[in-house]
């Protein structure tokens, strides 16, 4: 049959991201944050995580597997520390991308340097997550870690969920994602794009109400947006609504960036695109950019 997961012939390779670092830096907190579940125990004592833990997670609709590991410290008197170390080594071997978590409040330690050396021996993309940067004013704390010799670094807060999406973006910088296989049922895929608040969702709702022919909203299990199938005049359309992005205070820049990622993904998938513009504001630079993206 050739396409889709339904025929059982298509095996999708999901990239694996391993979270490693010395004890107590917030690896499990980051793991839980990324998979959006409380799977791993977070505690102020060190040596809490022992085995490797796995969970499925999602980076803007692209699935990946997360691995949490125990803190790497052969000299500590934490029970089973050698076994914990070995578990982390296995995770490093099996992962496609590595995230070295360090503690931005404590600063660089000798142990961070040791773990960095271990990671640099394997030829995989490494990103340093400088954790516990609980507000954006503390972002300069990452400078302390440049001497680890890993050029890609992001300041994050696992507990507050700050900048974790940026971390993923950096971690997966070299990942080639396998294209999502979408079963072609003949529906014309229409992406609805535009800046926040231009009325994308209103338009979609209007279309649905007018035609009263909503078939089903396909839940975005492997995607960030929800697709809506409608039938108009006997023809099937799939609306890819990229709405749902709202500007909030200080998150402006970040939100804009993610809006751009979502738009890009919708453009990749659609057959045609509706660019919605707010007539009262006219064409903005952002819209000109989206328009040229659509054309290319
Ligand atoms: N302020 C702050 N504290 C954090 C953050 N992330 C984790 N912590 C705290 O750091 C401590 C250790 O967190 P864990 O997630 O258990 O650390 P770990 O690296 O998994 O520890 P081990 O499994 O023992 O190696 C806990 O008390 C957390 O609440 C953060 O972003 N900000
Ligand atoms: Mg842990």
mmCIF file of N, CA, C and O in Angstrom, residues 122-177:
data_model
loop_
_atom_site.group_PDB
_atom_site.id
_atom_site.type_symbol
_atom_site.label_atom_id
_atom_site.label_comp_id
_atom_site.label_asym_id
_atom_site.label_seq_id
_atom_site.Cartn_x
_atom_site.Cartn_y
_atom_site.Cartn_z
ATOM 1 N N UNK A 122 32.215 11.597 21.888
ATOM 2 C CA UNK A 122 31.325 11.027 20.863
ATOM 3 C C UNK A 122 30.967 12.131 19.874
ATOM 4 O O UNK A 122 30.853 13.282 20.240
ATOM 5 N N UNK A 123 30.809 11.726 18.625
ATOM 6 C CA UNK A 123 30.596 12.735 17.601
ATOM 7 C C UNK A 123 29.097 12.969 17.398
ATOM 8 O O UNK A 123 28.510 12.496 16.437
ATOM 9 N N UNK A 124 28.488 13.681 18.349
ATOM 10 C CA UNK A 124 27.050 13.960 18.260
ATOM 11 C C UNK A 124 26.821 15.417 18.631
ATOM 12 O O UNK A 124 27.599 15.978 19.405
ATOM 13 N N UNK A 125 25.761 16.030 18.092
ATOM 14 C CA UNK A 125 25.507 17.432 18.451
ATOM 15 C C UNK A 125 25.230 17.574 19.955
ATOM 16 O O UNK A 125 24.383 16.868 20.499
ATOM 17 N N UNK A 126 25.983 18.462 20.591
ATOM 18 C CA UNK A 126 25.812 18.685 22.039
ATOM 19 C C UNK A 126 25.311 20.112 22.260
ATOM 20 O O UNK A 126 25.784 21.046 21.615
ATOM 21 N N UNK A 127 24.395 20.248 23.199
ATOM 22 C CA UNK A 127 23.950 21.580 23.610
ATOM 23 C C UNK A 127 24.038 21.658 25.124
ATOM 24 O O UNK A 127 23.623 20.717 25.817
ATOM 25 N N UNK A 128 24.576 22.754 25.629
ATOM 26 C CA UNK A 128 24.608 22.936 27.078
ATOM 27 C C UNK A 128 23.322 23.648 27.491
ATOM 28 O O UNK A 128 22.998 24.711 26.961
ATOM 29 N N UNK A 129 22.572 23.041 28.417
ATOM 30 C CA UNK A 129 21.396 23.704 28.979
ATOM 31 C C UNK A 129 21.808 24.276 30.326
ATOM 32 O O UNK A 129 22.039 23.533 31.272
ATOM 33 N N UNK A 130 21.974 25.588 30.374
ATOM 34 C CA UNK A 130 22.330 26.225 31.646
ATOM 35 C C UNK A 130 21.015 26.415 32.401
ATOM 36 O O UNK A 130 20.244 27.343 32.136
ATOM 37 N N UNK A 131 20.748 25.485 33.310
ATOM 38 C CA UNK A 131 19.439 25.444 33.987
ATOM 39 C C UNK A 131 19.410 26.367 35.213
ATOM 40 O O UNK A 131 20.434 26.871 35.651
ATOM 41 N N UNK A 132 18.231 26.539 35.737
ATOM 42 C CA UNK A 132 17.959 27.364 36.925
ATOM 43 C C UNK A 132 18.168 28.855 36.630
ATOM 44 O O UNK A 132 18.409 29.652 37.538
ATOM 45 N N UNK A 133 18.108 29.221 35.349
ATOM 46 C CA UNK A 133 18.080 30.632 34.974
ATOM 47 C C UNK A 133 16.595 31.004 35.025
ATOM 48 O O UNK A 133 15.871 30.900 34.049
ATOM 49 N N UNK A 134 16.156 31.376 36.242
ATOM 50 C CA UNK A 134 14.722 31.492 36.479
ATOM 51 C C UNK A 134 14.109 32.792 35.989
ATOM 52 O O UNK A 134 12.890 32.945 35.984
ATOM 53 N N UNK A 135 14.938 33.763 35.659
ATOM 54 C CA UNK A 135 14.382 34.903 34.929
ATOM 55 C C UNK A 135 15.375 35.401 33.899
ATOM 56 O O UNK A 135 16.572 35.150 33.998
ATOM 57 N N UNK A 136 14.826 36.093 32.903
ATOM 58 C CA UNK A 136 15.636 36.403 31.724
ATOM 59 C C UNK A 136 16.802 37.349 32.031
ATOM 60 O O UNK A 136 17.783 37.395 31.298
ATOM 61 N N UNK A 137 16.729 38.071 33.168
ATOM 62 C CA UNK A 137 17.838 38.962 33.547
ATOM 63 C C UNK A 137 19.097 38.165 33.881
ATOM 64 O O UNK A 137 20.196 38.700 33.935
ATOM 65 N N UNK A 138 18.898 36.868 34.159
ATOM 66 C CA UNK A 138 20.053 36.062 34.579
ATOM 67 C C UNK A 138 20.692 35.307 33.422
ATOM 68 O O UNK A 138 21.557 34.465 33.625
ATOM 69 N N UNK A 139 20.262 35.658 32.206
ATOM 70 C CA UNK A 139 20.762 34.902 31.047
ATOM 71 C C UNK A 139 22.277 34.971 30.873
ATOM 72 O O UNK A 139 22.887 34.067 30.308
ATOM 73 N N UNK A 140 22.888 36.057 31.395
ATOM 74 C CA UNK A 140 24.345 36.176 31.221
ATOM 75 C C UNK A 140 25.114 35.113 32.020
ATOM 76 O O UNK A 140 26.321 34.957 31.856
ATOM 77 N N UNK A 141 24.410 34.366 32.846
ATOM 78 C CA UNK A 141 25.076 33.280 33.593
ATOM 79 C C UNK A 141 25.647 32.202 32.675
ATOM 80 O O UNK A 141 26.474 31.407 33.089
ATOM 81 N N UNK A 142 25.162 32.181 31.461
ATOM 82 C CA UNK A 142 25.674 31.141 30.564
ATOM 83 C C UNK A 142 27.155 31.371 30.224
ATOM 84 O O UNK A 142 27.856 30.431 29.898
ATOM 85 N N UNK A 143 27.614 32.631 30.352
ATOM 86 C CA UNK A 143 29.003 32.923 29.955
ATOM 87 C C UNK A 143 30.022 32.104 30.729
ATOM 88 O O UNK A 143 31.078 31.749 30.240
ATOM 89 N N UNK A 144 29.673 31.805 31.978
ATOM 90 C CA UNK A 144 30.558 31.046 32.841
ATOM 91 C C UNK A 144 30.871 29.652 32.254
ATOM 92 O O UNK A 144 31.840 29.011 32.646
ATOM 93 N N UNK A 145 30.018 29.210 31.321
ATOM 94 C CA UNK A 145 30.162 27.835 30.837
ATOM 95 C C UNK A 145 30.815 27.733 29.463
ATOM 96 O O UNK A 145 30.964 26.645 28.934
ATOM 97 N N UNK A 146 31.230 28.896 28.902
ATOM 98 C CA UNK A 146 31.870 28.850 27.583
ATOM 99 C C UNK A 146 33.122 27.985 27.596
ATOM 100 O O UNK A 146 33.438 27.305 26.635
ATOM 101 N N UNK A 147 33.810 27.995 28.741
ATOM 102 C CA UNK A 147 35.076 27.258 28.797
ATOM 103 C C UNK A 147 34.875 25.741 28.759
ATOM 104 O O UNK A 147 35.844 24.994 28.686
ATOM 105 N N UNK A 148 33.627 25.282 28.793
ATOM 106 C CA UNK A 148 33.408 23.839 28.624
ATOM 107 C C UNK A 148 33.734 23.426 27.191
ATOM 108 O O UNK A 148 33.865 22.240 26.890
ATOM 109 N N UNK A 149 33.836 24.409 26.317
ATOM 110 C CA UNK A 149 34.236 24.118 24.937
ATOM 111 C C UNK A 149 33.101 23.572 24.080
ATOM 112 O O UNK A 149 33.330 22.896 23.087
ATOM 113 N N UNK A 150 31.875 23.869 24.481
ATOM 114 C CA UNK A 150 30.721 23.437 23.671
ATOM 115 C C UNK A 150 30.043 24.721 23.195
ATOM 116 O O UNK A 150 29.574 25.522 24.013
ATOM 117 N N UNK A 151 30.017 24.918 21.893
ATOM 118 C CA UNK A 151 29.617 26.246 21.435
ATOM 119 C C UNK A 151 28.119 26.532 21.509
ATOM 120 O O UNK A 151 27.715 27.676 21.563
ATOM 121 N N UNK A 152 27.302 25.495 21.536
ATOM 122 C CA UNK A 152 25.861 25.751 21.584
ATOM 123 C C UNK A 152 25.340 25.689 23.014
ATOM 124 O O UNK A 152 25.408 24.638 23.656
ATOM 125 N N UNK A 153 24.852 26.834 23.492
ATOM 126 C CA UNK A 153 24.373 26.885 24.876
ATOM 127 C C UNK A 153 23.064 27.654 24.943
ATOM 128 O O UNK A 153 22.855 28.587 24.182
ATOM 129 N N UNK A 154 22.209 27.253 25.861
ATOM 130 C CA UNK A 154 20.965 27.995 26.092
ATOM 131 C C UNK A 154 20.727 28.102 27.592
ATOM 132 O O UNK A 154 20.850 27.107 28.308
ATOM 133 N N UNK A 155 20.363 29.284 28.062
ATOM 134 C CA UNK A 155 19.944 29.439 29.449
ATOM 135 C C UNK A 155 18.477 29.036 29.541
ATOM 136 O O UNK A 155 17.672 29.484 28.728
ATOM 137 N N UNK A 156 18.145 28.166 30.497
ATOM 138 C CA UNK A 156 16.754 27.692 30.617
ATOM 139 C C UNK A 156 16.329 27.631 32.087
ATOM 140 O O UNK A 156 17.174 27.700 32.983
ATOM 141 N N UNK A 157 15.041 27.518 32.307
ATOM 142 C CA UNK A 157 14.561 27.180 33.639
ATOM 143 C C UNK A 157 13.571 26.034 33.484
ATOM 144 O O UNK A 157 12.483 26.204 32.934
ATOM 145 N N UNK A 158 13.993 24.862 33.940
ATOM 146 C CA UNK A 158 13.131 23.681 33.820
ATOM 147 C C UNK A 158 11.879 23.868 34.666
ATOM 148 O O UNK A 158 10.774 23.562 34.242
ATOM 149 N N UNK A 159 12.070 24.432 35.863
ATOM 150 C CA UNK A 159 10.945 24.585 36.780
ATOM 151 C C UNK A 159 9.915 25.583 36.245
ATOM 152 O O UNK A 159 8.710 25.360 36.315
ATOM 153 N N UNK A 160 10.394 26.666 35.664
ATOM 154 C CA UNK A 160 9.463 27.683 35.162
ATOM 155 C C UNK A 160 9.148 27.539 33.674
ATOM 156 O O UNK A 160 8.380 28.330 33.119
ATOM 157 N N UNK A 161 9.762 26.584 33.034
ATOM 158 C CA UNK A 161 9.489 26.365 31.616
ATOM 159 C C UNK A 161 10.003 27.472 30.724
ATOM 160 O O UNK A 161 9.470 27.716 29.651
ATOM 161 N N UNK A 162 11.050 28.154 31.169
ATOM 162 C CA UNK A 162 11.580 29.263 30.369
ATOM 163 C C UNK A 162 12.579 28.769 29.324
ATOM 164 O O UNK A 162 13.501 28.025 29.659
ATOM 165 N N UNK A 163 12.405 29.196 28.102
ATOM 166 C CA UNK A 163 13.344 28.973 27.006
ATOM 167 C C UNK A 163 13.616 27.485 26.705
ATOM 168 O O UNK A 163 14.635 27.154 26.105
ATOM 169 N N UNK A 164 12.698 26.617 27.090
ATOM 170 C CA UNK A 164 12.935 25.197 26.791
ATOM 171 C C UNK A 164 12.717 24.898 25.304
ATOM 172 O O UNK A 164 13.353 24.015 24.744
ATOM 173 N N UNK A 165 11.828 25.667 24.674
ATOM 174 C CA UNK A 165 11.621 25.444 23.234
ATOM 175 C C UNK A 165 12.864 25.877 22.451
ATOM 176 O O UNK A 165 13.275 25.219 21.494
ATOM 177 N N UNK A 166 13.488 26.969 22.904
ATOM 178 C CA UNK A 166 14.741 27.402 22.258
ATOM 179 C C UNK A 166 15.810 26.328 22.414
ATOM 180 O O UNK A 166 16.603 26.074 21.515
ATOM 181 N N UNK A 167 15.810 25.716 23.596
ATOM 182 C CA UNK A 167 16.789 24.653 23.838
ATOM 183 C C UNK A 167 16.594 23.522 22.818
ATOM 184 O O UNK A 167 17.558 23.032 22.235
ATOM 185 N N UNK A 168 15.342 23.135 22.605
ATOM 186 C CA UNK A 168 15.078 22.051 21.646
ATOM 187 C C UNK A 168 15.485 22.461 20.238
ATOM 188 O O UNK A 168 16.049 21.666 19.482
ATOM 189 N N UNK A 169 15.195 23.707 19.923
ATOM 190 C CA UNK A 169 15.544 24.196 18.589
ATOM 191 C C UNK A 169 17.058 24.061 18.360
ATOM 192 O O UNK A 169 17.510 23.619 17.313
ATOM 193 N N UNK A 170 17.826 24.435 19.373
ATOM 194 C CA UNK A 170 19.284 24.342 19.272
ATOM 195 C C UNK A 170 19.731 22.877 19.284
ATOM 196 O O UNK A 170 20.575 22.467 18.486
ATOM 197 N N UNK A 171 19.128 22.090 20.173
ATOM 198 C CA UNK A 171 19.538 20.686 20.295
ATOM 199 C C UNK A 171 19.326 19.933 18.982
ATOM 200 O O UNK A 171 20.144 19.115 18.586
ATOM 201 N N UNK A 172 18.238 20.237 18.290
ATOM 202 C CA UNK A 172 17.905 19.506 17.060
ATOM 203 C C UNK A 172 18.387 20.235 15.806
ATOM 204 O O UNK A 172 17.868 19.995 14.722
ATOM 205 N N UNK A 173 19.367 21.141 15.967
ATOM 206 C CA UNK A 173 19.790 21.967 14.825
ATOM 207 C C UNK A 173 20.216 21.145 13.615
ATOM 208 O O UNK A 173 20.018 21.563 12.478
ATOM 209 N N UNK A 174 20.825 19.984 13.839
ATOM 210 C CA UNK A 174 21.318 19.196 12.701
ATOM 211 C C UNK A 174 20.418 18.012 12.370
ATOM 212 O O UNK A 174 20.747 17.201 11.522
ATOM 213 N N UNK A 175 19.308 17.894 13.070
ATOM 214 C CA UNK A 175 18.449 16.717 12.866
ATOM 215 C C UNK A 175 17.687 16.828 11.552
ATOM 216 O O UNK A 175 17.113 17.865 11.252
ATOM 217 N N UNK A 176 17.733 15.773 10.805
ATOM 218 C CA UNK A 176 16.907 15.731 9.591
ATOM 219 C C UNK A 176 15.674 14.915 9.947
ATOM 220 O O UNK A 176 15.757 13.728 10.230
ATOM 221 N N UNK A 177 14.540 15.576 9.983
ATOM 222 C CA UNK A 177 13.310 14.914 10.406
ATOM 223 C C UNK A 177 12.718 14.174 9.228
ATOM 224 O O UNK A 177 12.665 14.695 8.124
#
